[in-house]
PDB file of C-alpha atoms and ligand atoms in Angstrom:
ATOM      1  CA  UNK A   1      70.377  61.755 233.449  1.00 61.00           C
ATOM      2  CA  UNK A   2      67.675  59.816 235.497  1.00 65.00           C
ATOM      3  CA  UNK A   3      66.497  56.490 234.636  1.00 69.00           C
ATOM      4  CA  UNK A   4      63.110  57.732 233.712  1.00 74.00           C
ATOM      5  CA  UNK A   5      64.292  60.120 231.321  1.00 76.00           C
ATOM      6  CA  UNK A   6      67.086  57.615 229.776  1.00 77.00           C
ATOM      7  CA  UNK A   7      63.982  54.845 229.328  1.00 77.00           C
ATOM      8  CA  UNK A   8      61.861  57.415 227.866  1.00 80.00           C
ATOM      9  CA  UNK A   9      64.912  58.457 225.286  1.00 81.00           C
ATOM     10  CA  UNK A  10      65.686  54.488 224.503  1.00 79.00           C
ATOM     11  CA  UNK A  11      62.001  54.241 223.266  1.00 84.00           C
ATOM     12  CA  UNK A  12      62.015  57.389 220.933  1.00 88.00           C
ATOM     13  CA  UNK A  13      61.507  56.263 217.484  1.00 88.00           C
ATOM     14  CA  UNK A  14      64.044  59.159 216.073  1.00 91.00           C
ATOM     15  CA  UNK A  15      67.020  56.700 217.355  1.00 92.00           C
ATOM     16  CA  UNK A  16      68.592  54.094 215.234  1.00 93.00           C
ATOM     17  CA  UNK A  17      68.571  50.848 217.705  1.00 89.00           C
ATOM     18  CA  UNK A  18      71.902  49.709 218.372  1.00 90.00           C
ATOM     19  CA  UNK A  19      73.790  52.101 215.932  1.00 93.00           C
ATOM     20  CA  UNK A  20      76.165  52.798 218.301  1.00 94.00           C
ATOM     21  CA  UNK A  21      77.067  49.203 218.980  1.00 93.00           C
ATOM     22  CA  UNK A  22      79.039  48.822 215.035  1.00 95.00           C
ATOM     23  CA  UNK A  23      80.233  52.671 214.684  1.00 96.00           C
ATOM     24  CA  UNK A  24      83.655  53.651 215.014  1.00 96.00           C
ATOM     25  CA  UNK A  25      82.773  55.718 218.208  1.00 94.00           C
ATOM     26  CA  UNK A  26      84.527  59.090 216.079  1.00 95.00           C
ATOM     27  CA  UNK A  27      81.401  60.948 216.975  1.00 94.00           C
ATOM     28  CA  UNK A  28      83.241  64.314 215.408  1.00 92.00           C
ATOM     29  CA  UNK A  29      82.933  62.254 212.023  1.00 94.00           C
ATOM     30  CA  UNK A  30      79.534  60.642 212.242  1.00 94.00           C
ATOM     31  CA  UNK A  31      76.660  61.333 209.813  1.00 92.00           C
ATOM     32  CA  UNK A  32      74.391  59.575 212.302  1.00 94.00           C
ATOM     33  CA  UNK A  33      74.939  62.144 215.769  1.00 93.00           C
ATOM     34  CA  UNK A  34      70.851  63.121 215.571  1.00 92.00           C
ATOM     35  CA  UNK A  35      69.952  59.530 215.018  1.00 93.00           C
ATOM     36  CA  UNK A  36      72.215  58.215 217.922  1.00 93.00           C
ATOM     37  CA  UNK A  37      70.820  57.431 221.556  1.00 91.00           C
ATOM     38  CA  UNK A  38      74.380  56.965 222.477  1.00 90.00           C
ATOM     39  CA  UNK A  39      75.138  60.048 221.357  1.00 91.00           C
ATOM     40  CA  UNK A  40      72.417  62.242 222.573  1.00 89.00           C
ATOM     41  CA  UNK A  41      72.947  61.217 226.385  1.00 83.00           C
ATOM     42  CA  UNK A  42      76.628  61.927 226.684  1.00 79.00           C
ATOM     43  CA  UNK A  43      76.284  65.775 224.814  1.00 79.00           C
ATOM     44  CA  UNK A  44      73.415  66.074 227.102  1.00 70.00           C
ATOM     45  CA  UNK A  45      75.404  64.898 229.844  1.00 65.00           C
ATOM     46  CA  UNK A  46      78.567  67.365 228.262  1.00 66.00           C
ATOM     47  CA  UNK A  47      76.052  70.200 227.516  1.00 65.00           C
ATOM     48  CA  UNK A  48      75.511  70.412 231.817  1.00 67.00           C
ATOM     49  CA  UNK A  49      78.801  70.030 232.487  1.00 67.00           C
ATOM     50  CA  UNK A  50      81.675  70.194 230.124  1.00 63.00           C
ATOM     51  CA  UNK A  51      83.710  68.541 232.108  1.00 66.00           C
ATOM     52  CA  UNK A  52      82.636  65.344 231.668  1.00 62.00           C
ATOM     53  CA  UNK A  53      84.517  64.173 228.575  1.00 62.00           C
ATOM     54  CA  UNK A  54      87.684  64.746 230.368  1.00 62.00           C
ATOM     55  CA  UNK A  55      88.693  61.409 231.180  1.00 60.00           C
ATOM     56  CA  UNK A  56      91.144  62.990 233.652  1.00 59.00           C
ATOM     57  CA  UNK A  57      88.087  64.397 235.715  1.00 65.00           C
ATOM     58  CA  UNK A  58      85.661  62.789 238.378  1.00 72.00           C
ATOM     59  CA  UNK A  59      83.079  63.824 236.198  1.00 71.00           C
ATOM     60  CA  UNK A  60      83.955  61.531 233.316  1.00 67.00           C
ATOM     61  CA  UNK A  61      84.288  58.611 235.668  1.00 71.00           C
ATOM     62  CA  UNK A  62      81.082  59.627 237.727  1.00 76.00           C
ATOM     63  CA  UNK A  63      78.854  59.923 234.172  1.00 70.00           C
ATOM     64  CA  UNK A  64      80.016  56.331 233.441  1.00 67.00           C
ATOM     65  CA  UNK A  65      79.106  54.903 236.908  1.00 77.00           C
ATOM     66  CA  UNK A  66      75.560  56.493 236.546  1.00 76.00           C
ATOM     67  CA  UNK A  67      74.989  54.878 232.849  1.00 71.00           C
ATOM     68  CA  UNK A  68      76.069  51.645 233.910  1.00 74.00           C
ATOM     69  CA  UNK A  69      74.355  51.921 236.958  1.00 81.00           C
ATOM     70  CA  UNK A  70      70.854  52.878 235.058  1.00 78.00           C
ATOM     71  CA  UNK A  71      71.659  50.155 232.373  1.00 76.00           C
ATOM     72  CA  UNK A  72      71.880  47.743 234.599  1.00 79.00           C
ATOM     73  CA  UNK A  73      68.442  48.893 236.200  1.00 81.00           C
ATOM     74  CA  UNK A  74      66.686  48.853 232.754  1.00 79.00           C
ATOM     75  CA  UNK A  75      68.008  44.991 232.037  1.00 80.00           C
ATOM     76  CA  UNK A  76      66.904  43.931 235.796  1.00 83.00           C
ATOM     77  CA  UNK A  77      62.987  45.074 234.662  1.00 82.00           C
ATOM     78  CA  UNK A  78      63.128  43.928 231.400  1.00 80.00           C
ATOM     79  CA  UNK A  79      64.352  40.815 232.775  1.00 80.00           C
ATOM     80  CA  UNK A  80      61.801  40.697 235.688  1.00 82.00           C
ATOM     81  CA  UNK A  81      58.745  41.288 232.804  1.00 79.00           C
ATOM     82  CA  UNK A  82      59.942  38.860 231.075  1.00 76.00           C
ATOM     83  CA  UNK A  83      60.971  36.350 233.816  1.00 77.00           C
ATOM     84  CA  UNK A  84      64.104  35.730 233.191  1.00 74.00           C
ATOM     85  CA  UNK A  85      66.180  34.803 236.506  1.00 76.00           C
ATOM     86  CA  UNK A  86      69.489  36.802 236.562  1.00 77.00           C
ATOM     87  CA  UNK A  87      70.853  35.491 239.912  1.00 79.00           C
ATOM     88  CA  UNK A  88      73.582  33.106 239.437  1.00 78.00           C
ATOM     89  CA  UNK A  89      74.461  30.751 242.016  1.00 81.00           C
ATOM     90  CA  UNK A  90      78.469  31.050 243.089  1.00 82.00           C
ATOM     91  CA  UNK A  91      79.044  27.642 241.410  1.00 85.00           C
ATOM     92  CA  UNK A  92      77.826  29.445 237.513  1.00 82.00           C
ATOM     93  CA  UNK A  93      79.323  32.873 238.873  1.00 80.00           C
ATOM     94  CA  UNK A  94      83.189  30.642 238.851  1.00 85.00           C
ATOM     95  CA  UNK A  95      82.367  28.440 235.670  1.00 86.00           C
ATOM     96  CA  UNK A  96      81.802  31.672 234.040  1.00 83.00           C
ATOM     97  CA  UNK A  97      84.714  33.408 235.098  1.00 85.00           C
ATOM     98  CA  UNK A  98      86.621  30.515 233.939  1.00 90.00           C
ATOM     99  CA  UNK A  99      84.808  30.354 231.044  1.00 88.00           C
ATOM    100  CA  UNK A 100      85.738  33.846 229.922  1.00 87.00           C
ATOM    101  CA  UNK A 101      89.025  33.952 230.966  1.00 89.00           C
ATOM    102  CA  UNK A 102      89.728  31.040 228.760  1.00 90.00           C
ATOM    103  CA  UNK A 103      88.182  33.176 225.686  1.00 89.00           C
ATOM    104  CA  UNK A 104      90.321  36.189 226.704  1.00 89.00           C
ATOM    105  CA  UNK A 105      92.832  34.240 226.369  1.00 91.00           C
ATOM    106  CA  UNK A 106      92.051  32.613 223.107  1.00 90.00           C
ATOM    107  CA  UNK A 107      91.456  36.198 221.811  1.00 90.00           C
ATOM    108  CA  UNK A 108      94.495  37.810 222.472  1.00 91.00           C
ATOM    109  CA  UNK A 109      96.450  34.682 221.114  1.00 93.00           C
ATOM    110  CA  UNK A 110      94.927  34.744 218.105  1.00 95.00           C
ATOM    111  CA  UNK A 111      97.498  34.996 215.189  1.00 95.00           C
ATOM    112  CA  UNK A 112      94.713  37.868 213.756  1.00 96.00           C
ATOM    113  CA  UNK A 113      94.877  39.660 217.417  1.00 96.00           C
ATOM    114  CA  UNK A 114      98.801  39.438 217.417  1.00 97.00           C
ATOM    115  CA  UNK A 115      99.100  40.908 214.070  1.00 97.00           C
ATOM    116  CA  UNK A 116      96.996  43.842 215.245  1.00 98.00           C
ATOM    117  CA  UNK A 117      98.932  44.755 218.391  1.00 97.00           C
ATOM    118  CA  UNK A 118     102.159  44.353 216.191  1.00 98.00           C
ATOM    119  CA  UNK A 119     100.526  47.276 213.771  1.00 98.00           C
ATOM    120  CA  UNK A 120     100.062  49.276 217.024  1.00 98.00           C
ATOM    121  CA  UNK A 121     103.767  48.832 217.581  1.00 97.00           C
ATOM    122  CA  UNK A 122     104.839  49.592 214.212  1.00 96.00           C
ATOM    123  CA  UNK A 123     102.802  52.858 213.943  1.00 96.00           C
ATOM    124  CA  UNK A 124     104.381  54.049 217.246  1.00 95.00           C
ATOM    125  CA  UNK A 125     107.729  53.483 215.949  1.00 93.00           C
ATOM    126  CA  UNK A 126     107.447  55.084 212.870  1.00 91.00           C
ATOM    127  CA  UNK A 127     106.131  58.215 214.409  1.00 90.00           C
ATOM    128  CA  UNK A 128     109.042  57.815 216.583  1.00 90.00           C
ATOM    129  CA  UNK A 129     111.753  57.436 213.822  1.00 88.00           C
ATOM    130  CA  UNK A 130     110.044  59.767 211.344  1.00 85.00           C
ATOM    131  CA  UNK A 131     109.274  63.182 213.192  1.00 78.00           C
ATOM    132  CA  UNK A 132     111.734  64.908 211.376  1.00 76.00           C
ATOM    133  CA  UNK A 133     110.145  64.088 207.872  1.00 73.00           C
ATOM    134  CA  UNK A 134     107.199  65.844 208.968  1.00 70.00           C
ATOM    135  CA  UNK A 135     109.057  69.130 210.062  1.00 71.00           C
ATOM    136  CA  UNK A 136     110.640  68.868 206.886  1.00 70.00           C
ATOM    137  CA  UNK A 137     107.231  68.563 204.662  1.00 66.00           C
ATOM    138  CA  UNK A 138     105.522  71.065 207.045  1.00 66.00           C
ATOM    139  CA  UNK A 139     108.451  73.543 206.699  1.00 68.00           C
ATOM    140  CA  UNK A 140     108.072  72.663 202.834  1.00 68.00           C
ATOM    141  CA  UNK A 141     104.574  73.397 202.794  1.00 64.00           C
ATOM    142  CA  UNK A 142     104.414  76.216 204.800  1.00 64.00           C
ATOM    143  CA  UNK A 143     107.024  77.952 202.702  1.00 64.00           C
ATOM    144  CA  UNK A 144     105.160  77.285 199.375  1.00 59.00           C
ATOM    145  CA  UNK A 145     102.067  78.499 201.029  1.00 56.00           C
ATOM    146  CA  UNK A 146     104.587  81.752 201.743  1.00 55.00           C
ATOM    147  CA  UNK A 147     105.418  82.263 198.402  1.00 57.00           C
ATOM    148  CA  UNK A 148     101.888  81.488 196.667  1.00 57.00           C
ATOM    149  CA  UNK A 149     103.953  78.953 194.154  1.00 51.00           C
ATOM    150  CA  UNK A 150     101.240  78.221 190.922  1.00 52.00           C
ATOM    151  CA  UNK A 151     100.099  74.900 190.212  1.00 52.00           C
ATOM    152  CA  UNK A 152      99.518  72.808 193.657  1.00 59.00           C
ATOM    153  CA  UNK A 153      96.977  73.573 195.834  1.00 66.00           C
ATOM    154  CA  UNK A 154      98.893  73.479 199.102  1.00 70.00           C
ATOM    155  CA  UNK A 155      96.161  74.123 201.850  1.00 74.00           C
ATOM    156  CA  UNK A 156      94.259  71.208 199.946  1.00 79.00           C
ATOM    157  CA  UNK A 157      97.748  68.918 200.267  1.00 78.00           C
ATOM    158  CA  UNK A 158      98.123  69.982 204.124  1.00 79.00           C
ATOM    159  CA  UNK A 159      94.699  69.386 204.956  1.00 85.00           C
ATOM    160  CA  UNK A 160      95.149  65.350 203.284  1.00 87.00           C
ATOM    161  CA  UNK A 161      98.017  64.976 205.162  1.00 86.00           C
ATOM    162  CA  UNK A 162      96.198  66.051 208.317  1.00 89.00           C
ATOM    163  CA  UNK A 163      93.440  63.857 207.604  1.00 92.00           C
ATOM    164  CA  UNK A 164      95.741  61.142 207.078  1.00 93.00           C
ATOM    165  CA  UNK A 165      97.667  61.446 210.372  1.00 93.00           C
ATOM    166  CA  UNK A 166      94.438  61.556 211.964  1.00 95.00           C
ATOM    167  CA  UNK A 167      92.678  58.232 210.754  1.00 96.00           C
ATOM    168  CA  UNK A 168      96.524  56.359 211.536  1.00 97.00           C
ATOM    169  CA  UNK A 169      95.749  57.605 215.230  1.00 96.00           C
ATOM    170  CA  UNK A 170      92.010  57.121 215.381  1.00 97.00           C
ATOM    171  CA  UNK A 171      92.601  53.088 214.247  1.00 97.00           C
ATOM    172  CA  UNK A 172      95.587  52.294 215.371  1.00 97.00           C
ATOM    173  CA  UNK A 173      94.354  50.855 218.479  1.00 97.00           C
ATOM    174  CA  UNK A 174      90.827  50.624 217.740  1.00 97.00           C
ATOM    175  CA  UNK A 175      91.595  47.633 215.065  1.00 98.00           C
ATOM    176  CA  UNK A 176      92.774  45.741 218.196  1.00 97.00           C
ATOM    177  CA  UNK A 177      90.048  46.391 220.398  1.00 96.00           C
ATOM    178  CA  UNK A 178      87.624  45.388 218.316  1.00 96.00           C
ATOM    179  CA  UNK A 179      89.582  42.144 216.820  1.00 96.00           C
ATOM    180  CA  UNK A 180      89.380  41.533 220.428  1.00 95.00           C
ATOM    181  CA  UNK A 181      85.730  41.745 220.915  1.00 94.00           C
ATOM    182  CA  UNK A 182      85.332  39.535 217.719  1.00 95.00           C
ATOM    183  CA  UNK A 183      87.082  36.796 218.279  1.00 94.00           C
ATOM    184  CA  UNK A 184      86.163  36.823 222.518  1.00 89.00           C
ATOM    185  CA  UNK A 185      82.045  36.298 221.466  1.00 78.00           C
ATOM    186  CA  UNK A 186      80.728  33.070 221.365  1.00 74.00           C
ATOM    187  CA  UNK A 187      78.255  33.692 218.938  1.00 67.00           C
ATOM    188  CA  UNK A 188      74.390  31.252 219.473  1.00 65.00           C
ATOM    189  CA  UNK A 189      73.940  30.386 215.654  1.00 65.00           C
ATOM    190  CA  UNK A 190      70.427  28.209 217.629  1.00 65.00           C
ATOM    191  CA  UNK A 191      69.068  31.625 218.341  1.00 69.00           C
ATOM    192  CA  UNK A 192      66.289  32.262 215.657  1.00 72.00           C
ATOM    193  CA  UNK A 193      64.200  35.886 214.930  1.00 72.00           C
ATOM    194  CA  UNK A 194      60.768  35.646 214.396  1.00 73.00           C
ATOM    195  CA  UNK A 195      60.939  34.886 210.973  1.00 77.00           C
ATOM    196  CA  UNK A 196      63.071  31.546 212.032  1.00 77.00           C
ATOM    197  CA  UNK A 197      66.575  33.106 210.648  1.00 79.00           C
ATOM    198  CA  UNK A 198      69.387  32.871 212.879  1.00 77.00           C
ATOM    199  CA  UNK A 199      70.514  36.507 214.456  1.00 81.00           C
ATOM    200  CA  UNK A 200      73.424  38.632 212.900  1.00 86.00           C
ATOM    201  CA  UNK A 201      76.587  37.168 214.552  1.00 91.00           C
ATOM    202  CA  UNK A 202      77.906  40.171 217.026  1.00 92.00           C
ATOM    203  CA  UNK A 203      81.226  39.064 216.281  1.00 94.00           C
ATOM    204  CA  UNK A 204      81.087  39.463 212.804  1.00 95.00           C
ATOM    205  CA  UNK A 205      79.766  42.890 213.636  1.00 95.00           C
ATOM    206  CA  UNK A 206      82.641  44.063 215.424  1.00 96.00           C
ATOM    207  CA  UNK A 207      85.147  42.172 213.077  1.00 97.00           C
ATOM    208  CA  UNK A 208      83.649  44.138 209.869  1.00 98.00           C
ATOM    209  CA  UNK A 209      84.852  47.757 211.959  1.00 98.00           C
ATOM    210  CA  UNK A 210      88.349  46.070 212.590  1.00 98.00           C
ATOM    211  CA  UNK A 211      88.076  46.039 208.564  1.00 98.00           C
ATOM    212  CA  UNK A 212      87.105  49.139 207.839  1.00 97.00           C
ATOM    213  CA  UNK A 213      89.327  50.689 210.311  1.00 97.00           C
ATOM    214  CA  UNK A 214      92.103  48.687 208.047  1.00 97.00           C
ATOM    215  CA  UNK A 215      90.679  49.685 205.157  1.00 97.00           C
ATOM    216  CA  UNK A 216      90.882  53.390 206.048  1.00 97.00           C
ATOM    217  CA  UNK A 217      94.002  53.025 207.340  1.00 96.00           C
ATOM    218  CA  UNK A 218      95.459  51.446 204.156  1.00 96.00           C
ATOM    219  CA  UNK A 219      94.285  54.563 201.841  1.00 95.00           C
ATOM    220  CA  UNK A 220      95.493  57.015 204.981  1.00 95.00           C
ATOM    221  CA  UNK A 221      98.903  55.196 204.377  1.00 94.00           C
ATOM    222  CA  UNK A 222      98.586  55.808 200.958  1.00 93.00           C
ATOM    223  CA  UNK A 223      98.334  59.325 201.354  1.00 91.00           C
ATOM    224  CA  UNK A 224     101.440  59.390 203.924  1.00 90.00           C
ATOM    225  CA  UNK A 225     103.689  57.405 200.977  1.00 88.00           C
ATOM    226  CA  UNK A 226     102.561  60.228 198.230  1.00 86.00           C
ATOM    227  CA  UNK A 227     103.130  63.298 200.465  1.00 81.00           C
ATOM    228  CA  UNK A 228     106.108  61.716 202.312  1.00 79.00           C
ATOM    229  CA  UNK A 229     108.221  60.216 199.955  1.00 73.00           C
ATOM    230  CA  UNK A 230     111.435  59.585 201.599  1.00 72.00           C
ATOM    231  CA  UNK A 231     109.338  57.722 204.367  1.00 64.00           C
ATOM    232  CA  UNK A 232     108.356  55.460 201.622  1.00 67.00           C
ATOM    233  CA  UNK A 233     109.944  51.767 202.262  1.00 77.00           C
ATOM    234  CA  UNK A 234     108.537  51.763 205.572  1.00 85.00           C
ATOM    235  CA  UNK A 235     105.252  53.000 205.112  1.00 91.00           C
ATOM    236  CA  UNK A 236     105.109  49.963 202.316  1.00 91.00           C
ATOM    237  CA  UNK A 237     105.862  47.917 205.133  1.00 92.00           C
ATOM    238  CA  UNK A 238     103.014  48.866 206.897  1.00 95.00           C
ATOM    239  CA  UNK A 239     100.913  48.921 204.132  1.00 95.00           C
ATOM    240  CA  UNK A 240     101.457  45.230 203.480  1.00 96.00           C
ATOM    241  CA  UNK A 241     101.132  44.353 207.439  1.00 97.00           C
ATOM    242  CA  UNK A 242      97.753  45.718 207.129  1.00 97.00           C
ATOM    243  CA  UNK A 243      96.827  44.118 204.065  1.00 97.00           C
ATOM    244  CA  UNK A 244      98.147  40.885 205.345  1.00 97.00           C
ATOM    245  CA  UNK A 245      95.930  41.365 208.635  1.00 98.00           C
ATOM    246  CA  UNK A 246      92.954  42.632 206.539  1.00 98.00           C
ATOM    247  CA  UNK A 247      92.901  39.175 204.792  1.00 97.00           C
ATOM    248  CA  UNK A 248      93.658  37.152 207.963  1.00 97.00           C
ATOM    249  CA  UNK A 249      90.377  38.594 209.630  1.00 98.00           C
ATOM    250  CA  UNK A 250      88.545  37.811 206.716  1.00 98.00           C
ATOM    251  CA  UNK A 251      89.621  34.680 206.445  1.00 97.00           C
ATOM    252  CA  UNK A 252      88.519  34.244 210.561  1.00 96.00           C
ATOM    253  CA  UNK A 253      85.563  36.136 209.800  1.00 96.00           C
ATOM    254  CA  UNK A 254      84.061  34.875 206.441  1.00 96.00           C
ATOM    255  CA  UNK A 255      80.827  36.815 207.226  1.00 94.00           C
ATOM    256  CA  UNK A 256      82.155  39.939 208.438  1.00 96.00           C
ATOM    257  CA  UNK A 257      81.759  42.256 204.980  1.00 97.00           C
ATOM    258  CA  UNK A 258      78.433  41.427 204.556  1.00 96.00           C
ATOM    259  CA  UNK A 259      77.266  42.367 208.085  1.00 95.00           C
ATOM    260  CA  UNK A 260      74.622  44.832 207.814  1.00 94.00           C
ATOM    261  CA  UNK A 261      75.274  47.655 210.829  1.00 95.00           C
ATOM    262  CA  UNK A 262      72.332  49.672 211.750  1.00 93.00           C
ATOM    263  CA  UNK A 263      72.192  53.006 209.976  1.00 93.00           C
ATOM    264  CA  UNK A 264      75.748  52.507 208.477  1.00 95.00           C
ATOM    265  CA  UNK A 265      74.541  49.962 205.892  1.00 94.00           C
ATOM    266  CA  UNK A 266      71.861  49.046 203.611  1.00 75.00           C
ATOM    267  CA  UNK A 267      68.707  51.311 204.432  1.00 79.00           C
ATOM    268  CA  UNK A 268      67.894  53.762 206.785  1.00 77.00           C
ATOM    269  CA  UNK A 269      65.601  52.364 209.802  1.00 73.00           C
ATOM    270  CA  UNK A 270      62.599  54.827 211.253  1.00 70.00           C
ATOM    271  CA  UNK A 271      62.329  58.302 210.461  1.00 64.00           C
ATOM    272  CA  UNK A 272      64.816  60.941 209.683  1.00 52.00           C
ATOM    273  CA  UNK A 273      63.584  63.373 212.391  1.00 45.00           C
ATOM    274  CA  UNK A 274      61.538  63.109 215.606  1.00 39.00           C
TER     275      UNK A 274
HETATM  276  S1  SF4 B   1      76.871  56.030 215.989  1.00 88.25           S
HETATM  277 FE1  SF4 B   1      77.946  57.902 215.490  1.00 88.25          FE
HETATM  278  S2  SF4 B   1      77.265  59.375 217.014  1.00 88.25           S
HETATM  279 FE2  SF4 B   1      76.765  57.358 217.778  1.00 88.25          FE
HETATM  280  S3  SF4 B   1      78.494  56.750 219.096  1.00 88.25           S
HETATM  281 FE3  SF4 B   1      78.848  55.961 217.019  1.00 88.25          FE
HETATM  282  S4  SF4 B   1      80.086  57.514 216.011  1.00 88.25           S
HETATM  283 FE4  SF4 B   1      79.159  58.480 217.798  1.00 88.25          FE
END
């Protein structure tokens, strides 16, 4: 996409500004994909040449280069118009590197950020211990299905479990990565809008996806327990890890639940359609 045509999409008033920066990036899911700048330039970019979500192929890599590359062109005019100097002399170029290597650090040490890559762990080794329970229920189901047994609808029951399995994977990592972003921002509360309240904190933001991502992968848990039975001690101890994280990031992030994302929460911004 050229940098003309990318400007002239960012001023379109059909797309939600900065929807994209508090979703859960599971496009496939979204209620939002029409209202989504984000969204519309990589299926455009997928729609030319499919090849470009596979993050094995050039392609993927070479669409990523060209969006940063056209970003960064869009924030050196805006910057020039409003005359804002972006050079940085090599003395501020090392503070800052120091500066955010510190917070990188900071971030992954948190006890919240810890907890989270510990839930990564623990899903990966229950997968790992439990693969025959899920032959077993799928050879369960699949023979019930077989014999049409009255009373449970069993395509309904294999679907849940499906759905399940696939918000544990979607999460798992994305709680971390986003605890991460959270707790790396250093967030201006002396930054004032127009109306002379201070700006949403970003962090908070990001830290309210870690909790939903929790949150849905608390009931997918759930689901797992009722459908798997025999995994069920385990899967309790997950549950409660979670829990116990959920309320440690709420704890860090006091302000988190209430953070209004863009589309996702309170009303809808701009009209529906183009
Ligand atoms: S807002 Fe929706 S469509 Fe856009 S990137 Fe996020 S999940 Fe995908």
């Amino acid at each position: 996409m050229d940098f003309k045509k990318l400007r002239k999409m960012a001023g379109d008033p059909k797309f939600i500004s900065g929807i994209y920066n508090y979703c859960d990036r599971w496009c496939e899911r979204c209620e939002f994909t029409s209202r989504c700048l984000n969204y519309s330039m990589t299926s455009e970019d997928d729609a030319r040449d499919p090849a470009s979500r596979d993050i094995q192929n050039q392609a993927f890599w070479d669409r990523l280069h060209n969006v940063f590359r056209e970003t960064i062109q869009m924030i050196r005019e805006d910057a020039k118009e409003r005359g804002i100097d972006l050079e940085m002399s090599p003395e501020e170029v090392k503070a800052f590197e120091k500066e955010e290597s510190r917070k990188r650090r900071e971030a992954k040490n948190h006890p919240a950020s810890k907890a989270a890559w510990k839930y990564v762990k623990m899903v990966d080794k229950w997968f790992d211990d439990n693969k025959p329970l899920f032959e077993e229920e799928e050879r369960k189901l699949n023979s019930a299905f077989l014999m049409e047994l009255p009373g449970q609808d069993h395509e309904e029951e294999a679907a849940l479990l499906q759905d399940a399995l696939e918000v544990i994977g979607w999460y798992q990592h994305q709680i971390w990565v986003k605890l991460q972003r959270a707790l790396h921002q250093d967030d201006d509360d002396d930054l004032l809008d127009d109306e002379g309240k201070p700006y949403p904190r970003d962090s908070d933001g990001s830290a309210k996806v870690a909790l939903l991502g929790i949150d849905r992968s608390i009931e997918a848990w759930g689901v797992l327990r009722r459908y798997l039975p025999t995994g069920g001690d385990s899967i309790l101890g997950t549950m409660v890890h979670l829990d116990r994280l959920r309320k440690r990031v709420e704890r860090a992030f006091p302000a988190a639940r209430a953070f209004v994302r863009p589309g996702f929460d309170g009303p809808i911004p701009g009209p529906a359609e183009a």
